[in-house]
CSV table of C-alpha atoms in Angstrom, one decimal:
chain,number,residue,atom,x,y,z
A,20,MET,CA,145.9,59.8,-56.0
A,21,THR,CA,145.9,58.3,-53.1
A,22,SER,CA,142.4,58.3,-50.4
A,23,SER,CA,142.8,58.1,-47.2
A,24,SER,CA,140.5,59.3,-44.3
A,25,ALA,CA,140.3,62.9,-43.7
A,26,HIS,CA,141.9,62.5,-40.1
A,27,PRO,CA,145.6,61.4,-39.4
A,28,ARG,CA,146.7,58.6,-38.5
A,29,LYS,CA,147.8,57.8,-35.2
A,30,ALA,CA,151.6,56.3,-35.7
A,31,LEU,CA,151.4,52.3,-35.0
A,32,SER,CA,151.0,50.3,-31.3
A,33,LYS,CA,154.4,48.3,-30.1
A,34,ILE,CA,151.8,44.9,-30.6
A,35,ALA,CA,151.6,46.4,-34.4
A,36,CYS,CA,154.8,46.9,-35.2
A,37,ASN,CA,156.5,43.8,-33.4
A,38,ARG,CA,153.6,42.1,-36.3
A,39,LEU,CA,154.1,43.9,-38.7
A,40,GLN,CA,157.8,43.2,-38.8
A,41,LYS,CA,157.3,39.3,-38.2
A,42,GLU,CA,154.8,39.9,-40.9
A,43,LEU,CA,157.5,41.3,-43.2
A,44,VAL,CA,159.5,38.6,-42.6
A,45,GLU,CA,157.4,36.0,-43.5
A,46,TRP,CA,156.6,38.0,-46.4
A,47,GLN,CA,159.7,37.9,-47.3
A,48,VAL,CA,160.5,34.1,-46.9
A,49,ASN,CA,157.2,33.6,-48.1
A,50,PRO,CA,155.4,35.9,-50.5
A,51,PRO,CA,151.6,35.7,-52.3
A,52,THR,CA,152.2,34.4,-56.1
A,53,GLY,CA,150.8,37.1,-58.2
A,54,PHE,CA,152.1,40.3,-55.1
A,55,LYS,CA,155.8,42.0,-54.9
A,56,HIS,CA,155.9,43.9,-51.5
A,57,LYS,CA,158.3,47.3,-52.7
A,58,VAL,CA,160.5,47.9,-50.2
A,59,THR,CA,159.8,51.1,-48.4
A,60,ASP,CA,160.9,52.1,-44.6
A,61,ASN,CA,157.8,52.8,-43.6
A,62,LEU,CA,155.9,50.1,-42.0
A,63,GLN,CA,152.8,52.2,-41.5
A,64,ARG,CA,151.8,51.5,-45.2
A,65,TRP,CA,152.8,49.2,-47.9
A,66,ILE,CA,153.1,49.3,-52.3
A,67,ILE,CA,152.4,46.4,-53.5
A,68,ASP,CA,152.1,45.5,-56.8
A,69,VAL,CA,149.1,42.5,-57.9
A,70,ASN,CA,149.8,40.9,-60.9
A,71,GLY,CA,146.9,39.8,-62.6
A,72,ALA,CA,147.1,35.6,-63.0
A,73,PRO,CA,147.5,33.9,-65.6
A,74,GLY,CA,144.6,32.7,-67.0
A,75,THR,CA,142.4,35.3,-66.1
A,76,LEU,CA,140.4,38.2,-67.5
A,77,TYR,CA,143.8,40.2,-65.6
A,78,ALA,CA,146.1,38.0,-66.9
A,79,ASN,CA,149.4,40.5,-67.7
A,80,GLU,CA,148.1,43.5,-65.9
A,81,THR,CA,149.5,44.9,-63.3
A,82,TYR,CA,148.1,47.0,-60.1
A,83,GLN,CA,149.4,48.5,-56.6
A,84,LEU,CA,147.3,48.0,-53.6
A,85,GLN,CA,148.0,50.0,-50.9
A,86,VAL,CA,147.9,48.9,-47.1
A,87,ASP,CA,147.7,51.2,-44.9
A,88,PHE,CA,147.9,49.8,-40.8
A,89,PRO,CA,145.9,51.7,-38.1
A,90,GLU,CA,147.9,52.2,-34.7
A,91,HIS,CA,146.1,49.2,-33.1
A,92,TYR,CA,146.2,46.3,-36.0
A,93,PRO,CA,146.0,43.6,-35.2
A,94,MET,CA,142.8,44.2,-33.7
A,95,GLU,CA,141.2,46.9,-36.6
A,96,ALA,CA,141.7,45.8,-39.7
A,97,PRO,CA,144.1,47.1,-42.3
A,98,GLN,CA,142.9,49.6,-44.7
A,99,VAL,CA,143.2,48.6,-48.7
A,100,ILE,CA,142.2,49.9,-51.9
A,101,PHE,CA,143.7,50.0,-55.5
A,102,ILE,CA,146.0,52.8,-56.2
A,103,PRO,CA,144.6,54.0,-59.2
A,104,THR,CA,143.6,53.4,-62.2
A,105,ALA,CA,141.8,50.5,-60.6
A,106,PRO,CA,141.5,47.3,-61.7
A,107,LEU,CA,138.2,46.5,-64.2
A,108,HIS,CA,135.8,44.5,-61.5
A,109,PRO,CA,132.3,44.2,-60.5
A,110,HIS,CA,133.2,44.8,-56.9
A,111,ILE,CA,136.1,47.5,-57.4
A,112,TYR,CA,135.1,51.0,-57.0
A,113,SER,CA,137.2,54.6,-59.9
A,114,ASN,CA,139.0,55.9,-56.6
A,115,GLY,CA,139.5,51.7,-55.5
A,116,HIS,CA,137.6,51.3,-53.2
A,117,ILE,CA,137.0,47.1,-52.1
A,118,CYS,CA,134.0,45.6,-51.6
A,119,LEU,CA,135.9,42.5,-50.5
A,120,VAL,CA,133.5,38.9,-49.6
A,121,SER,CA,135.1,36.8,-48.8
A,122,ASN,CA,135.7,33.2,-50.8
A,123,THR,CA,133.4,30.8,-48.5
A,124,MET,CA,131.1,32.4,-50.5
A,125,ASP,CA,132.3,32.2,-54.0
A,126,SER,CA,129.4,30.7,-55.4
A,127,MET,CA,127.1,33.7,-54.7
A,128,ASN,CA,129.3,36.7,-54.6
A,129,GLN,CA,130.2,37.7,-58.3
A,130,ASN,CA,127.6,38.7,-58.9
A,131,ILE,CA,124.8,38.8,-56.6
A,132,CYS,CA,125.2,41.5,-54.6
A,133,VAL,CA,122.4,44.1,-53.1
A,134,ILE,CA,121.8,47.0,-52.4
A,135,CYS,CA,122.0,48.7,-49.0
A,136,LEU,CA,120.8,52.4,-48.4
A,137,MET,CA,123.6,53.7,-46.1
A,138,LYS,CA,121.5,51.6,-43.3
A,139,LYS,CA,123.4,48.6,-42.2
A,140,MET,CA,121.3,45.5,-43.3
A,141,SER,CA,121.6,42.0,-41.3
A,142,PHE,CA,122.9,39.9,-44.2
A,143,SER,CA,124.5,36.3,-42.6
A,144,SER,CA,125.1,34.6,-45.7
A,145,PHE,CA,127.7,37.0,-46.2
A,146,SER,CA,131.3,38.3,-44.8
A,147,ASP,CA,133.3,41.1,-45.9
A,148,ILE,CA,136.6,40.6,-43.9
A,149,LEU,CA,138.0,43.6,-44.8
A,150,TYR,CA,135.1,45.7,-42.5
A,151,ASP,CA,132.6,44.1,-40.9
A,152,SER,CA,133.9,40.2,-40.6
A,153,TRP,CA,137.6,40.9,-40.4
A,154,SER,CA,139.6,38.7,-37.4
A,155,PRO,CA,142.9,39.8,-36.2
A,156,ALA,CA,144.4,36.3,-37.6
A,157,MET,CA,144.2,37.1,-41.1
A,158,THR,CA,147.5,38.7,-42.3
A,159,VAL,CA,147.9,40.4,-45.5
A,160,ASN,CA,149.2,37.7,-47.5
A,161,SER,CA,146.3,36.8,-46.3
A,162,ILE,CA,144.0,38.9,-47.9
A,163,CYS,CA,145.9,39.4,-50.5
A,164,ILE,CA,145.3,35.6,-51.6
A,165,SER,CA,141.4,37.0,-50.7
A,166,ILE,CA,141.8,39.7,-53.0
A,167,LEU,CA,143.6,37.7,-56.1
A,168,SER,CA,140.7,35.6,-55.4
A,169,MET,CA,137.8,38.0,-55.9
A,170,LEU,CA,139.9,39.0,-59.2
A,171,SER,CA,140.5,35.9,-60.6
A,172,SER,CA,136.8,34.5,-60.1
A,173,SER,CA,135.7,38.0,-61.8
A,174,THR,CA,133.4,37.2,-65.2
A,175,ALA,CA,132.7,40.8,-66.6
A,176,LYS,CA,136.0,43.8,-66.7
A,177,GLN,CA,133.4,46.4,-65.4
A,178,ARG,CA,132.6,48.1,-62.9
A,179,PRO,CA,130.5,48.4,-60.1
A,180,ALA,CA,126.8,49.9,-61.0
A,181,ASP,CA,127.2,52.4,-58.4
A,182,ASN,CA,130.4,53.7,-58.8
A,183,ASP,CA,129.3,57.5,-59.9
A,184,GLN,CA,127.1,57.3,-57.0
A,185,TYR,CA,129.6,56.1,-54.4
A,186,VAL,CA,132.2,58.0,-55.8
A,187,LYS,CA,130.8,61.6,-55.6
A,188,ASN,CA,129.8,60.1,-51.9
A,189,CYS,CA,133.6,59.6,-51.2
A,190,ARG,CA,134.4,62.8,-53.1
A,191,ASN,CA,136.0,64.7,-49.4
A,192,GLY,CA,138.6,61.8,-48.9
A,193,ARG,CA,136.6,58.8,-46.7
A,194,SER,CA,138.2,56.2,-46.6
A,195,PRO,CA,136.2,53.2,-47.9
A,196,LYS,CA,135.9,51.9,-44.0
A,197,GLU,CA,133.3,54.9,-43.4
A,198,THR,CA,130.9,54.1,-46.9
A,199,ARG,CA,130.3,50.4,-45.5
A,200,TRP,CA,127.6,48.7,-47.4
A,201,TRP,CA,128.0,49.9,-50.1
A,202,PHE,CA,126.8,46.9,-51.9
A,203,HIS,CA,125.3,46.8,-55.5
A,204,ASP,CA,122.6,44.8,-57.4
A,205,ASP,CA,123.1,44.4,-60.5
A,206,LYS,CA,119.4,42.6,-61.1
A,207,VAL,CA,118.6,46.6,-60.6
B,12,MET,CA,159.4,50.5,28.6
B,13,VAL,CA,157.7,52.4,25.5
B,14,SER,CA,154.1,52.0,26.0
B,15,ASP,CA,151.1,51.5,23.4
B,16,SER,CA,149.5,53.8,21.8
B,17,ALA,CA,153.2,56.2,22.1
B,18,LEU,CA,153.9,53.2,19.7
B,19,SER,CA,150.2,53.4,17.6
B,20,ALA,CA,151.1,57.4,17.5
B,21,ALA,CA,154.1,56.6,16.0
B,22,ALA,CA,153.0,54.4,13.5
B,23,LYS,CA,150.4,56.4,12.7
B,24,GLN,CA,153.7,59.2,12.7
B,25,ALA,CA,155.3,56.3,10.4
B,26,GLU,CA,152.0,56.5,7.9
B,27,GLN,CA,152.0,60.1,7.7
B,28,LEU,CA,155.5,60.7,5.9
B,29,ARG,CA,154.8,57.3,3.8
B,30,LYS,CA,151.9,59.3,2.4
B,31,ASP,CA,154.6,62.7,2.3
B,32,GLY,CA,157.0,59.9,0.1
B,33,ASN,CA,155.0,58.7,-2.2
B,34,ILE,CA,153.4,62.1,-2.8
B,35,TYR,CA,156.7,63.1,-3.5
B,36,PHE,CA,157.7,60.1,-5.4
B,37,LYS,CA,154.6,60.8,-7.8
B,38,LYS,CA,156.0,64.7,-8.0
B,39,ASP,CA,159.7,63.6,-9.2
B,40,ARG,CA,160.8,64.3,-6.0
B,41,PHE,CA,163.2,61.2,-4.7
B,42,ALA,CA,165.6,62.5,-2.5
B,43,ALA,CA,162.6,64.6,-0.5
B,44,ALA,CA,160.7,60.5,-0.9
B,45,ILE,CA,163.8,59.2,0.0
B,46,ASP,CA,163.8,60.9,3.5
B,47,ALA,CA,160.9,60.7,4.7
B,48,TYR,CA,160.6,56.6,4.1
B,49,THR,CA,163.8,57.1,5.8
B,50,GLU,CA,162.1,59.4,9.0
B,51,ALA,CA,159.3,56.2,8.6
B,52,ILE,CA,161.7,53.5,9.3
B,53,THR,CA,163.4,55.4,12.0
B,54,LEU,CA,160.1,55.3,13.4
B,55,CYS,CA,158.3,51.8,12.0
B,56,PRO,CA,161.7,50.3,10.9
B,57,ASN,CA,159.8,46.8,10.7
B,58,VAL,CA,157.2,47.8,7.5
B,59,PRO,CA,158.5,46.6,4.3
B,60,VAL,CA,156.8,48.6,2.9
B,61,TYR,CA,158.6,51.3,3.8
B,62,TRP,CA,162.0,49.8,3.0
B,63,THR,CA,160.5,48.6,-0.7
B,64,ASN,CA,159.3,52.6,-1.5
B,65,ARG,CA,162.4,53.3,-0.7
B,66,ALA,CA,164.2,51.6,-2.3
B,67,LEU,CA,162.1,52.3,-6.0
B,68,CYS,CA,163.5,56.0,-5.0
B,69,HIS,CA,166.9,55.3,-5.0
B,70,ARG,CA,166.1,52.6,-8.4
B,71,LYS,CA,164.5,56.4,-10.2
B,72,ARG,CA,168.4,57.5,-9.3
B,73,ASN,CA,170.5,54.2,-10.6
B,74,ASP,CA,171.9,53.9,-6.9
B,75,TRP,CA,172.1,50.5,-7.4
B,76,LEU,CA,173.5,49.6,-3.9
B,77,LYS,CA,171.3,50.5,-2.0
B,78,VAL,CA,168.6,49.4,-4.1
B,79,GLU,CA,170.2,46.3,-3.3
B,80,GLU,CA,170.0,46.9,0.8
B,81,ASP,CA,166.5,48.0,1.1
B,82,CYS,CA,166.0,45.2,-0.6
B,83,ARG,CA,167.5,42.9,1.1
B,84,ARG,CA,165.8,44.3,4.0
B,85,ALA,CA,162.3,44.0,2.4
B,86,ILE,CA,162.5,40.5,2.1
B,87,GLN,CA,164.2,39.7,5.7
B,88,LEU,CA,160.3,41.6,7.0
B,89,ASP,CA,158.6,40.1,4.4
B,90,HIS,CA,159.5,36.4,2.1
B,91,SER,CA,156.6,37.5,-0.7
B,92,SER,CA,157.5,40.9,-1.6
B,93,VAL,CA,157.5,40.9,-5.3
B,94,LYS,CA,159.0,44.5,-5.2
B,95,ALA,CA,161.7,43.4,-3.2
B,96,HIS,CA,162.3,40.0,-4.9
B,97,TYR,CA,162.2,41.5,-8.7
B,98,MET,CA,164.0,44.8,-7.8
B,99,LEU,CA,166.3,43.3,-6.1
B,100,GLY,CA,167.1,40.9,-8.9
B,101,LEU,CA,167.0,44.3,-11.3
B,102,ALA,CA,170.0,45.3,-9.0
B,103,LEU,CA,172.0,41.9,-9.1
B,104,LEU,CA,171.8,41.8,-12.7
B,105,LYS,CA,173.6,45.6,-13.0
B,106,LYS,CA,176.2,43.6,-11.0
B,107,LYS,CA,176.5,41.6,-13.3
B,108,GLU,CA,175.5,38.5,-11.3
B,109,LEU,CA,173.3,37.2,-13.7
B,110,ASP,CA,172.9,34.1,-12.5
B,111,GLU,CA,171.5,35.2,-8.8
B,112,GLY,CA,169.8,38.7,-11.0
B,113,VAL,CA,167.7,36.0,-12.5
B,114,LYS,CA,166.8,33.7,-9.5
B,115,GLU,CA,165.6,36.7,-7.4
B,116,LEU,CA,163.3,37.3,-10.5
B,117,LEU,CA,161.8,34.3,-11.1
B,118,LYS,CA,160.9,34.0,-7.7
B,119,ALA,CA,159.4,37.6,-7.9
B,120,LEU,CA,157.7,35.9,-11.4
B,121,ASP,CA,156.5,33.3,-9.4
B,122,LEU,CA,155.1,35.4,-6.0
B,123,GLY,CA,153.3,37.8,-8.9
B,124,ARG,CA,151.6,35.6,-10.7
B,125,GLY,CA,150.0,34.0,-7.2
B,126,ALA,CA,149.0,37.2,-6.8
B,127,ASN,CA,147.5,38.5,-9.8
B,128,PRO,CA,148.6,36.4,-13.2
B,129,LYS,CA,147.2,39.1,-15.1
B,130,GLY,CA,149.1,42.4,-13.4
B,131,TYR,CA,151.1,44.5,-15.1
B,132,MET,CA,154.2,43.5,-13.3
B,133,VAL,CA,154.1,40.1,-14.2
B,134,ASP,CA,154.6,41.4,-17.6
B,135,GLU,CA,157.2,43.5,-16.6
B,136,ILE,CA,159.4,40.6,-14.6
B,137,TRP,CA,159.5,38.5,-18.1
B,138,GLN,CA,161.0,41.8,-20.0
B,139,GLU,CA,163.6,41.7,-17.8
B,140,ILE,CA,164.1,38.0,-17.2
B,141,ALA,CA,163.7,37.5,-20.9
B,142,LYS,CA,166.9,40.6,-21.9
B,143,ALA,CA,168.6,39.0,-18.9
B,144,LYS,CA,168.3,35.3,-20.1
B,145,TYR,CA,169.6,36.2,-23.6
B,146,LEU,CA,172.5,38.0,-22.6
B,147,LEU,CA,173.3,35.0,-20.3
B,148,TRP,CA,172.8,33.4,-22.9
B,149,GLU,CA,174.7,35.4,-25.3
B,150,HIS,CA,177.9,35.0,-22.7
B,151,ALA,CA,177.2,31.2,-23.5
B,152,THR,CA,177.5,31.2,-27.5
B,153,SER,CA,180.6,33.3,-27.1
B,154,LYS,CA,182.5,30.8,-25.0
B,155,HIS,CA,181.0,27.9,-25.9
B,156,ALA,CA,181.9,29.3,-29.6
B,157,TRP,CA,185.1,30.3,-29.0
B,158,GLU,CA,186.1,27.3,-28.0
B,159,LEU,CA,184.8,25.5,-31.0
B,160,GLN,CA,186.6,27.0,-32.9
B,161,SER,CA,190.1,26.6,-31.0
B,162,LEU,CA,189.5,22.5,-31.2
B,163,LYS,CA,188.6,23.3,-34.6
B,164,TYR,CA,191.9,24.1,-35.4
B,165,VAL,CA,193.6,22.3,-32.9
B,166,ILE,CA,192.5,19.3,-34.3
B,167,PRO,CA,193.7,18.8,-37.3
B,168,ARG,CA,196.5,19.9,-36.8
B,169,LYS,CA,197.5,17.1,-34.5
B,170,TYR,CA,196.4,15.4,-37.6
B,171,PHE,CA,198.7,16.6,-40.1
B,172,LEU,CA,202.0,16.5,-38.2
B,173,ASP,CA,203.8,14.2,-40.7
B,174,ASP,CA,204.5,15.7,-44.0
B,175,GLN,CA,203.1,14.5,-46.6
B,176,PRO,CA,204.7,15.1,-50.0
B,177,GLU,CA,202.9,16.8,-52.5
B,178,GLY,CA,199.7,15.1,-54.4
B,179,PHE,CA,200.3,12.1,-52.8
B,180,LEU,CA,197.6,11.1,-51.8
B,181,ASP,CA,197.5,7.5,-49.1
B,182,GLU,CA,195.3,5.4,-48.0
B,183,ALA,CA,195.6,6.5,-44.5
B,184,ASP,CA,195.6,10.1,-45.6
B,185,ILE,CA,192.1,10.0,-47.1
B,186,SER,CA,190.9,7.9,-43.7
B,187,HIS,CA,192.4,10.6,-42.8
B,188,MET,CA,190.6,13.7,-44.1
B,189,LYS,CA,187.3,11.3,-44.2
B,190,GLN,CA,187.2,12.1,-40.3
B,191,LEU,CA,188.1,15.7,-39.9
B,192,GLU,CA,185.3,15.8,-42.4
B,193,THR,CA,182.8,14.5,-39.6
B,194,LEU,CA,184.5,15.7,-37.0
B,195,ARG,CA,183.7,19.6,-38.9
B,196,GLN,CA,179.9,17.6,-39.0
B,197,VAL,CA,180.0,17.6,-35.2
B,198,PHE,CA,181.1,21.1,-34.4
B,199,ARG,CA,178.6,22.2,-37.1
B,200,LYS,CA,176.0,20.0,-35.7
B,201,ALA,CA,177.1,21.2,-31.7
B,202,GLY,CA,176.6,25.0,-32.8
B,203,GLU,CA,173.9,25.2,-34.3
B,204,ALA,CA,171.0,25.3,-31.9
B,205,ASP,CA,173.2,28.8,-31.2
B,206,ILE,CA,172.0,29.6,-34.5
B,207,PRO,CA,169.1,32.2,-34.4
B,208,ASP,CA,166.5,31.1,-36.7
B,209,GLU,CA,162.3,30.8,-37.0
B,210,VAL,CA,160.8,29.8,-34.0
B,211,PRO,CA,158.9,26.4,-35.1
B,212,ASP,CA,154.9,27.4,-35.4
B,213,HIS,CA,153.1,25.6,-33.2
B,214,LEU,CA,155.5,27.6,-30.3
B,215,CYS,CA,153.7,30.7,-31.8
B,216,CYS,CA,151.2,33.4,-31.4
B,217,LYS,CA,148.4,32.8,-34.5
B,218,ILE,CA,147.7,36.7,-33.6
B,219,THR,CA,151.3,37.8,-32.4
B,220,LEU,CA,153.1,36.1,-35.0
B,221,ASP,CA,155.4,35.5,-31.7
B,222,ILE,CA,156.7,33.2,-29.6
B,223,PHE,CA,153.9,32.2,-26.9
B,224,CYS,CA,154.6,33.7,-23.1
B,225,ASP,CA,150.9,33.1,-21.8
B,226,PRO,CA,149.3,30.5,-23.7
B,227,VAL,CA,145.3,29.7,-23.5
B,228,ILE,CA,143.5,26.8,-25.5
B,229,SER,CA,140.0,27.0,-27.0
B,230,PRO,CA,137.0,25.0,-27.7
B,231,SER,CA,137.7,25.0,-30.8
B,232,GLY,CA,141.5,23.6,-30.6
B,233,VAL,CA,143.4,26.9,-31.4
B,234,THR,CA,145.9,28.4,-28.5
B,235,TYR,CA,146.7,32.3,-28.3
B,236,GLU,CA,148.0,34.5,-25.7
B,237,ARG,CA,146.4,35.1,-23.5
B,238,SER,CA,146.3,38.9,-22.8
B,239,VAL,CA,145.5,38.9,-27.1
B,240,ILE,CA,142.2,36.6,-26.7
B,241,LEU,CA,141.0,38.8,-24.2
B,242,GLU,CA,141.7,41.8,-26.1
B,243,HIS,CA,140.3,40.3,-29.1
B,244,LEU,CA,137.0,39.2,-27.0
B,245,GLN,CA,136.6,42.9,-25.8
B,246,LYS,CA,137.6,45.0,-28.9
B,247,VAL,CA,136.7,42.7,-31.7
B,248,GLY,CA,133.9,40.0,-31.4
B,249,LYS,CA,132.9,36.8,-29.3
B,250,PHE,CA,134.2,34.3,-32.2
B,251,ASP,CA,137.2,32.2,-32.7
B,252,PRO,CA,139.6,34.8,-34.9
B,253,ILE,CA,140.5,31.2,-36.6
B,254,THR,CA,137.8,29.2,-37.0
B,255,ARG,CA,134.8,32.2,-36.2
B,256,GLU,CA,132.8,29.5,-33.5
B,257,PRO,CA,131.3,31.7,-30.8
B,258,LEU,CA,134.1,31.9,-28.0
B,259,ASP,CA,133.7,33.7,-24.6
B,260,GLN,CA,136.3,34.8,-21.8
B,261,SER,CA,135.3,32.1,-19.9
B,262,GLN,CA,135.9,29.4,-22.2
B,263,LEU,CA,139.8,29.9,-22.3
B,264,PHE,CA,142.0,27.5,-20.4
B,265,PRO,CA,145.7,28.2,-19.7
B,266,ASN,CA,148.3,25.1,-22.1
B,267,LEU,CA,150.4,23.9,-20.1
B,268,ALA,CA,151.6,21.5,-22.5
B,269,ILE,CA,152.4,24.3,-25.3
B,270,LYS,CA,153.8,26.4,-22.3
B,271,GLU,CA,156.1,23.5,-21.2
B,272,ALA,CA,157.3,23.2,-24.8
B,273,VAL,CA,158.4,26.8,-25.4
B,274,GLN,CA,160.0,26.5,-21.9
B,275,ALA,CA,162.3,23.6,-23.3
B,276,TYR,CA,162.9,25.1,-26.7
B,277,LEU,CA,163.6,28.7,-24.4
B,278,ASP,CA,166.3,27.0,-22.3
B,279,LYS,CA,168.0,25.0,-25.7
B,280,HIS,CA,167.7,27.7,-27.9
B,281,GLY,CA,168.1,30.8,-26.0
B,282,TRP,CA,168.5,34.1,-28.6
B,283,ALA,CA,164.7,33.1,-29.4
B,284,TYR,CA,164.8,35.0,-25.2
B,285,LYS,CA,165.3,38.3,-28.1
B,286,MET,CA,161.9,39.8,-27.3
B,287,ASP,CA,161.6,43.1,-29.1
């Protein structure tokens, strides 16, 4: 059901623990709208319920996010995927992997993506906050808000153009971070 | 009259014994290490390092009285020994002499920062100081709370010494009750600083989400915890985590104003020393 990377996860470092505990407390006081954290005693994996915002394509729909924190969080980005069944969205693959382009490019990102054949090309106009543009100042809270914004700005409930190819490629449990730069181009 | 060559022979032997002691120490053979250092001390009693090395062995065996003895001796020989002041501080804390212990730890922190601000010892010393300050705050608050409690009960009782028939409240009673309520508010306010709460945002690093220990400011005007922003620059990228402007280590400067503000906050809200 969930696809995490093939190698076992290392336990959280002390810095990661402290920071996550603080984020948890802040979440309880000030949760992002439309999100609910499912309480477990596992600090390293958060399961979050997502409610589609009213007035959007996903209104009244609920999905689940799985957030896995690496040993060196926040120096390293967490792995964020939807637990299938993932919402139908041009940037969300059917296995739950997300291609998250930051909000600064909102006007461009909805339907404009570029295919990159497994090679990293320099897109100075795009940023990919879950992968290469991660900053330790980002929090689960800010990631959730970005994801909701991505959902809300979608104009079509459809899978990415290269969905089948991508999912096949990830079959051996590859994490989204390993299959980077799988963007998709509607023009093709 | 001891000849010079005899003196230097003793010094050489003492150094060898120190090296032996260090090897024993690394193998956790503390008793053997102590013996080696003791012999070194016998040969050359004025070398502070022999005393602090031995003190470290005593510390490993939780022999705090001996730690104190050896550290005091080391300090006599070298006022600026970071290790000696540090371990003396720890020993005093063990004896529950919290104020004296914290004083020694602060001295060690000062000396340590002067020598090597990013050294691991500085972090360790700071951790111990935070623990001790928290304990001090706990003692102070429970004493404080007890005093407030007893006052709370004593004073109101004095107001109602005269028995009033029930149901009949005259103007004097009403004004008494108002004064009591004011008094309760005063007590509540007095205890407020002691209630653990959230540290204000401007005193916390945006990456650790915790109160600052050693704040530095970037050219964009954002303040970060020094050790963490350095780690970010090394591991994640050479950019400001919040503004994403290019950033290099050399552009970071200590934010002295925030540092003072943090200290002032900690002085007033001792519960914030709890950093776990």
